[in-house]
Short mmCIF file of C-alpha atoms in Angstrom, two decimals:
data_model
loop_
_atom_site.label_atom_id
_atom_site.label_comp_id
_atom_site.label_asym_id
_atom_site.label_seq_id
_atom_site.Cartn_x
_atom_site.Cartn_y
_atom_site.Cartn_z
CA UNK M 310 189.37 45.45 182.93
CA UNK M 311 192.44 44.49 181.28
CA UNK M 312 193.12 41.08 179.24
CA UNK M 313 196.32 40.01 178.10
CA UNK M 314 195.00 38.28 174.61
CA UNK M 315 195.42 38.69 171.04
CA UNK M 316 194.05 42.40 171.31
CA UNK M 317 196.88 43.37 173.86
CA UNK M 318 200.04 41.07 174.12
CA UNK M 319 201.71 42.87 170.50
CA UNK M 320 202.46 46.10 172.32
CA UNK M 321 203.64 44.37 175.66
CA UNK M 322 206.83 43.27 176.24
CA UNK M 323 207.06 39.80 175.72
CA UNK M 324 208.75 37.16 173.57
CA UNK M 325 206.89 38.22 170.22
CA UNK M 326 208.39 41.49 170.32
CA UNK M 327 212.32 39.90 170.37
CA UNK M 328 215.05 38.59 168.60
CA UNK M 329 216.30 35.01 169.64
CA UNK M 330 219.46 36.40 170.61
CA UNK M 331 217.68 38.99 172.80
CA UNK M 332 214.86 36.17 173.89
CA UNK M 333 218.01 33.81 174.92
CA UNK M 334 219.25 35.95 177.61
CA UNK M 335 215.88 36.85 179.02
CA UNK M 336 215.35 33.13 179.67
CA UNK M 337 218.12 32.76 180.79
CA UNK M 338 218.63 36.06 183.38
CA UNK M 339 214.58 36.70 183.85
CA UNK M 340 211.89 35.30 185.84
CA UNK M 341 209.28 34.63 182.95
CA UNK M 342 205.99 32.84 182.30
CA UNK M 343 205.26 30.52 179.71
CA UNK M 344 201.45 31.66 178.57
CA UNK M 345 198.39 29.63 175.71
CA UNK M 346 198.46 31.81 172.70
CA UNK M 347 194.99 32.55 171.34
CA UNK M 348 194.13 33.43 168.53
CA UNK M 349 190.98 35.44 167.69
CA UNK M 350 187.73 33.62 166.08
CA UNK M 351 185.26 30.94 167.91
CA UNK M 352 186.42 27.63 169.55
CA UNK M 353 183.99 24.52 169.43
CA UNK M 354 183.65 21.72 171.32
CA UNK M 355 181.03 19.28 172.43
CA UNK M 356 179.50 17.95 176.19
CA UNK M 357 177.66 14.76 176.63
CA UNK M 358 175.08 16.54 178.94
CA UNK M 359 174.73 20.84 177.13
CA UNK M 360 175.71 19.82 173.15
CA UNK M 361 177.47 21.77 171.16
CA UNK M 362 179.36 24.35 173.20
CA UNK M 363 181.06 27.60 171.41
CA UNK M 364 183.65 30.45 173.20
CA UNK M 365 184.13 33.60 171.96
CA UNK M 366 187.83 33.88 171.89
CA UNK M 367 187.59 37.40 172.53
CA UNK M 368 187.17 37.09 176.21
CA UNK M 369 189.89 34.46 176.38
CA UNK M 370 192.86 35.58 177.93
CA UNK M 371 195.99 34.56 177.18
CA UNK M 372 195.93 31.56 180.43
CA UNK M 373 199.85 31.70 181.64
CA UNK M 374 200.19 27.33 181.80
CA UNK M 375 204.20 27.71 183.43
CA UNK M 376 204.53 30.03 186.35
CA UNK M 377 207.06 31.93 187.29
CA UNK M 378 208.47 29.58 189.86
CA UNK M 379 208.37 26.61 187.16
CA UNK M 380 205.15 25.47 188.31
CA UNK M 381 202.17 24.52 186.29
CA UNK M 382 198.20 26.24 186.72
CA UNK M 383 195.55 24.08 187.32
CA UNK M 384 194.61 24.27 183.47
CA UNK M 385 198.09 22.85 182.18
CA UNK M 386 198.30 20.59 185.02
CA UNK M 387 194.86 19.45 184.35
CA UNK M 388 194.99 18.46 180.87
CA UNK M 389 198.33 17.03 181.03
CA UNK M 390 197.67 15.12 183.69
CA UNK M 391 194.58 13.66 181.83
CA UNK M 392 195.86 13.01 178.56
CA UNK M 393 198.92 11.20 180.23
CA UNK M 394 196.28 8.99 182.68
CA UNK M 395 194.17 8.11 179.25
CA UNK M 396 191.36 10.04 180.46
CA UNK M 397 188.68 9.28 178.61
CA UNK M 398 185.77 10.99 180.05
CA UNK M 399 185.84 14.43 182.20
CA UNK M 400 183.46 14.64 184.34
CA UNK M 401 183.04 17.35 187.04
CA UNK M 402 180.65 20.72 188.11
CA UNK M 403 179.12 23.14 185.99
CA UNK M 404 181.14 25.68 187.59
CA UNK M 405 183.98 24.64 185.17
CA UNK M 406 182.25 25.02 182.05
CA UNK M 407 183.60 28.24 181.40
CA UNK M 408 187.60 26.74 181.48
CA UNK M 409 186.40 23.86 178.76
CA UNK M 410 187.37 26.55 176.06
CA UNK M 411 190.93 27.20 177.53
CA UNK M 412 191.40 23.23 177.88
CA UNK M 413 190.14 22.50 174.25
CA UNK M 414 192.81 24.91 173.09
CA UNK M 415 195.87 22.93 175.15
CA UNK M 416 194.44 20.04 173.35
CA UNK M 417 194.55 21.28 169.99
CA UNK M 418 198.18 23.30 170.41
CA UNK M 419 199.60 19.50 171.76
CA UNK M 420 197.60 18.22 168.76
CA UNK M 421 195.87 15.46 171.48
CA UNK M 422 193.11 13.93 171.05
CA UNK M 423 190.76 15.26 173.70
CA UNK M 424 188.26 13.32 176.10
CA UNK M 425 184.62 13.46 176.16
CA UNK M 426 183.51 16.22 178.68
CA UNK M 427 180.40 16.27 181.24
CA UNK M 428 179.56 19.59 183.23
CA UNK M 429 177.07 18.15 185.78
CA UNK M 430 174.65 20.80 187.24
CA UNK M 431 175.42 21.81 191.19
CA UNK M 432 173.79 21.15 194.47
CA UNK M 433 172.33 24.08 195.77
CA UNK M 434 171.65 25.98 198.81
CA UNK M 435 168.21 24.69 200.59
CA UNK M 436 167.11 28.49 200.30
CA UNK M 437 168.64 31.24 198.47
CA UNK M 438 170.57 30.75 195.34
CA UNK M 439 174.05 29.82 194.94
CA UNK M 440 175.31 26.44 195.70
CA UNK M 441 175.93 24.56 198.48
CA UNK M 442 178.66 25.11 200.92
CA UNK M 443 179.80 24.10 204.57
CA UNK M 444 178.41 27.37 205.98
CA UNK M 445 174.69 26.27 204.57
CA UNK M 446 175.13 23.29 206.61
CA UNK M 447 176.11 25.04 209.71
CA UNK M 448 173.39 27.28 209.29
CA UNK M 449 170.83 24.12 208.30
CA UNK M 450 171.71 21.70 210.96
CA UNK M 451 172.62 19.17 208.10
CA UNK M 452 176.39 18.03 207.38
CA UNK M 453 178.25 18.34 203.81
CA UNK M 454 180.85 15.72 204.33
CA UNK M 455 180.56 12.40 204.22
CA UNK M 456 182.34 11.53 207.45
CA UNK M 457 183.46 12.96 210.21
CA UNK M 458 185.63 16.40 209.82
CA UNK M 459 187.58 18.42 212.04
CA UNK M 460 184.60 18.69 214.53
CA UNK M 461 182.11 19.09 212.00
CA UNK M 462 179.78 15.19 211.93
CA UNK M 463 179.65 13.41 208.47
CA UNK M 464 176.71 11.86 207.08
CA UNK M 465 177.47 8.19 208.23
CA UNK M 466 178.20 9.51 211.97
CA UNK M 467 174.34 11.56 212.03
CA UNK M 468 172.69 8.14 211.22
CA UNK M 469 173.04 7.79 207.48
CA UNK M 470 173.40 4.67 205.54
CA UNK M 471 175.51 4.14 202.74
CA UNK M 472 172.51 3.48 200.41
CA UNK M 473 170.49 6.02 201.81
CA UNK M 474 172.95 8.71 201.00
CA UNK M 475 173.51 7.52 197.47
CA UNK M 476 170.32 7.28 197.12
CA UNK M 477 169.32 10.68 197.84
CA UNK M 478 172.92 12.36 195.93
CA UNK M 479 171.40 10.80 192.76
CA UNK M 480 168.36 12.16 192.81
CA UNK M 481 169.68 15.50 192.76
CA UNK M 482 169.88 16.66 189.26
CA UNK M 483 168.46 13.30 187.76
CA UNK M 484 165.31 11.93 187.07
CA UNK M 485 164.45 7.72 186.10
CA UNK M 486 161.55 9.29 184.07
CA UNK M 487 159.30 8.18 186.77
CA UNK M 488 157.74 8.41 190.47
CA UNK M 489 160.09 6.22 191.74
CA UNK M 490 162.59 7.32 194.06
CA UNK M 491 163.46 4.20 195.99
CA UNK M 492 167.10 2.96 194.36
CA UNK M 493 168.72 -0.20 196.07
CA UNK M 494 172.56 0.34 195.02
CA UNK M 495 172.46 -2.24 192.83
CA UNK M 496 168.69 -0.94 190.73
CA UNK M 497 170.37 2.46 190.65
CA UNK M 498 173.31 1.73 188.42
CA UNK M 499 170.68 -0.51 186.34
CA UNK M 500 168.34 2.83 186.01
CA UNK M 501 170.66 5.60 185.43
CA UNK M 502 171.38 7.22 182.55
CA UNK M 503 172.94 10.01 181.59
CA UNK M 504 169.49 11.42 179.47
CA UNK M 505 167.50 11.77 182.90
CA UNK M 506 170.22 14.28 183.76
CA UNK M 507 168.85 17.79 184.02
CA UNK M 508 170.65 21.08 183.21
CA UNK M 509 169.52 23.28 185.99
CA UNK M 510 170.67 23.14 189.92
CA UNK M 511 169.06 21.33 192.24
CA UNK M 512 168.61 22.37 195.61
CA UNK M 513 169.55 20.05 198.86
CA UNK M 514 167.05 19.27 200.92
CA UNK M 515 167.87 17.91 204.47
CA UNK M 516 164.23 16.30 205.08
CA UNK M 517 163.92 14.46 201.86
CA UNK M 518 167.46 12.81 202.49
CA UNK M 519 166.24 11.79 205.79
CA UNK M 520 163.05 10.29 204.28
CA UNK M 521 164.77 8.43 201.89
CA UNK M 522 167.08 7.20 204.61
CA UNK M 523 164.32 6.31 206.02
CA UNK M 524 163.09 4.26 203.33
CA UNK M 525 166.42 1.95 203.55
CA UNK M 526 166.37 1.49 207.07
CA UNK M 527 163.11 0.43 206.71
CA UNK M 528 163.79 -1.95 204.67
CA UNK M 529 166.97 -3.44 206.02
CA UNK M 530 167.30 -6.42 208.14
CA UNK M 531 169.15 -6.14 211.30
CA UNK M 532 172.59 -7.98 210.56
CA UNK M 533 172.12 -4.74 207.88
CA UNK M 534 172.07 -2.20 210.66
CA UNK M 535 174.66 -3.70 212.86
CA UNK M 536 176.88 -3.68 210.50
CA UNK M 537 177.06 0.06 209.36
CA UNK M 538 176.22 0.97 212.83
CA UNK M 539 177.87 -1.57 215.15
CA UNK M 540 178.15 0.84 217.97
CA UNK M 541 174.61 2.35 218.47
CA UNK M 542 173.05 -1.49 218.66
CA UNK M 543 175.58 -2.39 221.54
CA UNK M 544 173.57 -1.43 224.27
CA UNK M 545 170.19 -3.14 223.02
CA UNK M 546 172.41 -7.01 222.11
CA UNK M 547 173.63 -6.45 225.96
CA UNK M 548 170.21 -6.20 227.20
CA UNK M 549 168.01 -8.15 224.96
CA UNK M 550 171.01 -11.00 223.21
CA UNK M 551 168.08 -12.66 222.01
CA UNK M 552 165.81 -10.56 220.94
CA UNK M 553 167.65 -7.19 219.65
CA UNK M 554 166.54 -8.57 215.78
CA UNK M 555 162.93 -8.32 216.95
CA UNK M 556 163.28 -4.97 218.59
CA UNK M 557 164.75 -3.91 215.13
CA UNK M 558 161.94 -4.83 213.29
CA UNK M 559 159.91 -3.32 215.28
CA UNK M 560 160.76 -0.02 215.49
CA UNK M 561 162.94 0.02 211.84
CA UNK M 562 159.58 2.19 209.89
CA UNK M 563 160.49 4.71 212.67
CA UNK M 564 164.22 5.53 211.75
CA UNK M 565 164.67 8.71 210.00
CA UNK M 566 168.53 8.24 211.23
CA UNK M 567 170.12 5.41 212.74
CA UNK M 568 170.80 7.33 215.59
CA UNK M 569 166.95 7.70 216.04
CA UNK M 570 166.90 4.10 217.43
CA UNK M 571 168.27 5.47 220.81
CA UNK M 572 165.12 7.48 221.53
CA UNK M 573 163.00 4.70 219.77
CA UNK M 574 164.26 1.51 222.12
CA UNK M 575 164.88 3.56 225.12
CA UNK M 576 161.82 2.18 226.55
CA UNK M 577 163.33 -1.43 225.68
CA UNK M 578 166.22 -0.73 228.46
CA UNK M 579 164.42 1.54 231.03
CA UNK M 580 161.18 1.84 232.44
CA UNK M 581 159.51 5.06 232.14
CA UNK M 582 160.63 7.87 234.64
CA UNK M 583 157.67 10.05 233.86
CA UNK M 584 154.52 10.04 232.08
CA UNK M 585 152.73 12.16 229.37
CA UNK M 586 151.04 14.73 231.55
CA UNK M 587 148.76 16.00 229.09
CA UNK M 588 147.56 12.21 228.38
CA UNK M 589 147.59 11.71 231.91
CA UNK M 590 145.43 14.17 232.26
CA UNK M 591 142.86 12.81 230.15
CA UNK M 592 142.87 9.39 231.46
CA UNK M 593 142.26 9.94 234.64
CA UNK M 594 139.76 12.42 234.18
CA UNK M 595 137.62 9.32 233.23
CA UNK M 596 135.99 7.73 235.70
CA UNK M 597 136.97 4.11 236.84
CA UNK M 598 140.99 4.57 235.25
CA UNK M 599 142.21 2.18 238.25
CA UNK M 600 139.78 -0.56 237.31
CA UNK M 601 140.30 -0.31 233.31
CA UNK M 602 143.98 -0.73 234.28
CA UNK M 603 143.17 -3.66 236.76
CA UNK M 604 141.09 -5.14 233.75
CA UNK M 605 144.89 -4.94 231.54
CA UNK M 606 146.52 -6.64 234.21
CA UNK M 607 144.22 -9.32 234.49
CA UNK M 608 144.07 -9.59 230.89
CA UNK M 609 148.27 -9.74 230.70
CA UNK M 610 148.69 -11.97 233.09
CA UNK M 611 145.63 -14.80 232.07
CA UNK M 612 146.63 -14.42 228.34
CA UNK M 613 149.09 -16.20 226.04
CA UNK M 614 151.18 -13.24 224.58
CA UNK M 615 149.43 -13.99 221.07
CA UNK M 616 146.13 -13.53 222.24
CA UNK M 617 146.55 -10.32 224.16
CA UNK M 618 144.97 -7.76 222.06
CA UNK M 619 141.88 -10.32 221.28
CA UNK M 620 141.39 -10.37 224.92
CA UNK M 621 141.36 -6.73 225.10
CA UNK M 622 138.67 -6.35 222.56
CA UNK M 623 136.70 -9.19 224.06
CA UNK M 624 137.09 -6.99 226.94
CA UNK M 625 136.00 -3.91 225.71
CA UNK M 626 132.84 -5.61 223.94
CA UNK M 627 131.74 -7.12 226.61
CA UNK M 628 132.59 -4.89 230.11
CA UNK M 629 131.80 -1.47 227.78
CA UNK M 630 135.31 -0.04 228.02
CA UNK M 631 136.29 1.99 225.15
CA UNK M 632 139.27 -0.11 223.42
CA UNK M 633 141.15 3.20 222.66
CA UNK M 634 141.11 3.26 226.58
CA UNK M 635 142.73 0.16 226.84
CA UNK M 636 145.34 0.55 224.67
CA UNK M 637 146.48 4.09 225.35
CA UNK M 638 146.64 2.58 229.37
CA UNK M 639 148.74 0.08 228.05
CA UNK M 640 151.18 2.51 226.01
CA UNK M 641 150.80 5.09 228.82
CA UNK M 642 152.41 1.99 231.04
CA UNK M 643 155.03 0.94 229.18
CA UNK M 644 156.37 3.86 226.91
CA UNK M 645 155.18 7.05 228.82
CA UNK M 646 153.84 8.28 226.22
CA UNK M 647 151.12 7.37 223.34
CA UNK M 648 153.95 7.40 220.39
CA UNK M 649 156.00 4.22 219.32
CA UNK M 650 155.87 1.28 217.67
CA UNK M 651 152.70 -1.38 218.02
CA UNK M 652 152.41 -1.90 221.97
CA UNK M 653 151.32 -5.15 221.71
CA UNK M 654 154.43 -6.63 219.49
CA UNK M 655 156.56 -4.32 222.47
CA UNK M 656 154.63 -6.24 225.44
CA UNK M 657 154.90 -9.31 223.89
CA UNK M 658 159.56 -8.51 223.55
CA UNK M 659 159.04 -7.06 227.02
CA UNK M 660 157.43 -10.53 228.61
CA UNK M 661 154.47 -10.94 230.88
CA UNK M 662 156.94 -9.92 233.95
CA UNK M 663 158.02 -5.86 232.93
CA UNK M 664 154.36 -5.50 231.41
CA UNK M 665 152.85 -6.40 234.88
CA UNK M 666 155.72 -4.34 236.77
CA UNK M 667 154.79 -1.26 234.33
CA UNK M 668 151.35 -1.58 234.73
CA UNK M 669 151.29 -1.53 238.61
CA UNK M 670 154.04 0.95 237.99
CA UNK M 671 151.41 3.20 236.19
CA UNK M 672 148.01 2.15 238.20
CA UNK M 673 150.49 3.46 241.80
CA UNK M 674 151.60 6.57 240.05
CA UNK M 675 147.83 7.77 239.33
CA UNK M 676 147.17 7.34 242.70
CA UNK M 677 149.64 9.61 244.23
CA UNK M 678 149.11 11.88 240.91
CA UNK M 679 145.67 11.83 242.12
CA UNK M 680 146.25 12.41 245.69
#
């Protein structure tokens, strides 16, 4: 492969090998490029995060820093561009490291004083090696920008929170020295230091972003949620003005992504079109399923909504019904299905009215299912 360096450019035809007078009217009739001149030996210079770094100049080209059109390369521009802005600390991707012995020489030939440098280590691919790119996220089901591009969905559009996503991008490649991986915004620029930073890749993994997304929506209130994601509560503040904070709450330790809370309050806005069939299945395999049902009812509709489930196990004591039957009934009646959030706290938002409604609802439906 050839190199135009120290080892070539004498026996090319360049300005070395000219006479002013004969340099002059090149410049002045020829395209040309203006290129670093280095020199052979080693060049030194330091990173906060790898130490002492050293580059053989021997595979150090001779980087042209003035194209031929009068434009500058990224490395000119670059180091120009941060001396002039009073850079005073560099930080970017690994993948650069190799150019830090190019931009230590501009340094030195402008005689500037140069900036401290950091080569973080990259995100990587969830499987494979190489880092990250968009095509790993096509192929993962996971986004790599942070909103919305083109028709590819950002983090904050799938259901992320601002938190959650910082969060999770700080965790990759750095360590607190501990087991905790919970960071409010606020703890996370107390904790982090540039020591718990580690050398190596670190390799993105869509579930563990979700469950620490989880972890701050669990943890939020619900003026929190609205706010970041004013248009997916709209629906459940139409329907329930009074009470959307509550249905929050409730189902909040269920929210991988904000956008989960659709699924998770549906049963909040509609009743149940169909039921578990499996479950079904088992319920009403047991004999007496009408009367343990009739025995809810009776229970909702007698009770103060704080004494419900005290009811049911007085109930179950004394009339031998399983309470695992009870309760399942009750789910079965009002979510369709034996997931969700505590049934009780849901009947109790739902009033005595839509838990009677769902349980006659349910009791009808197992007699036609029957039939």
């Amino acid at each position: 492969v050839f190199n135009y360096d120290y080892s070539t450019r004498e026996n090319l035809d360049n300005s070395l090998r000219m006479n002013r007078d004969d340099l002059n009217k090149r410049l002045i009739n020829d395209n040309y490029v203006i290129r670093l001149k280095v020199e052979p030996g080693i060049t030194v210079t330091d990173d906060i995060l790898r130490g002492r770094v050293r580059f053989n100049n021997n595979v150090l080209d001779d980087k042209i820093l003035i194209k031929a059109d009068g434009f500058p390369t990224y490395h000119f521009a670059n180091v120009v561009d941060d001396y002039l802005m009073k850079i005073t600390t560099v930080i970017r991707g690994e993948e650069w490291l190799p150019s830090l012995g190019i931009h230590s020489l501009i340094y030195d030939a402008f005689g500037w004083e140069k900036p401290s440098f950091m080569h973080l280590p990259l995100i990587l691919k969830p499987t494979g090696k190489g880092k990250l790119s968009k095509r790993d996220g096509a192929k993962g089901g996971f986004p790599v920008f942070p909103l919305d591009w083109e028709k590819e969905k950002g983090f904050k559009s799938l259901g992320f929170s601002k938190n959650g996503i910082i969060n999770y991008l700080a965790l990759l490649g750095w360590s607190p020295g501990n087991d905790n991986e919970f960071f409010k915004l606020q703890d996370l620029i107390s904790s982090f230091n540039v020591k718990g930073l580690q050398k190596g890749g670190a390799k993105f993994d869509f579930e563990k972003a979700k469950w620490i997304n989880q972890q701050h929506l669990s943890k939020g209130t619900f003026n929190d949620f609205e706010n970041e994601f004013p248009d997916i509560v709209r629906d459940i503040k139409q329907k329930y003005p009074l009470k959307h904070a509550d249905i929050y709450l409730l189902v909040r330790d269920r929210l991988k992504l904000a956008d989960d809370i659709t699924k998770e309050i549906d049963f909040f806005v509609n009743d149940p079109k169909e039921y578990d069939r499996n479950v079904l299945n088992k319920l009403i395999s047991k004999i007496g399923v009408e009367k343990v049902i009739n025995e809810i009812i009776d229970v909702i509709e007698k009770s103060d909504s704080d004494a419900v489930k005290e009811t049911l196990i007085s109930v179950s004591n004394t009339k031998d019904i399983k309470l695992g039957m009870l309760m399942q009934l009750l789910r079965l009646a009002i979510v369709g299905k034996l997931s969700g959030p505590d049934i009780i706290q849901a009947s109790i938002i739902l009033e005595k009215r839509v838990t009677l409604e769902r349980l006659v609802n349910l009791k009808n439906y197992i007699k036609n299912y029957i039939s």
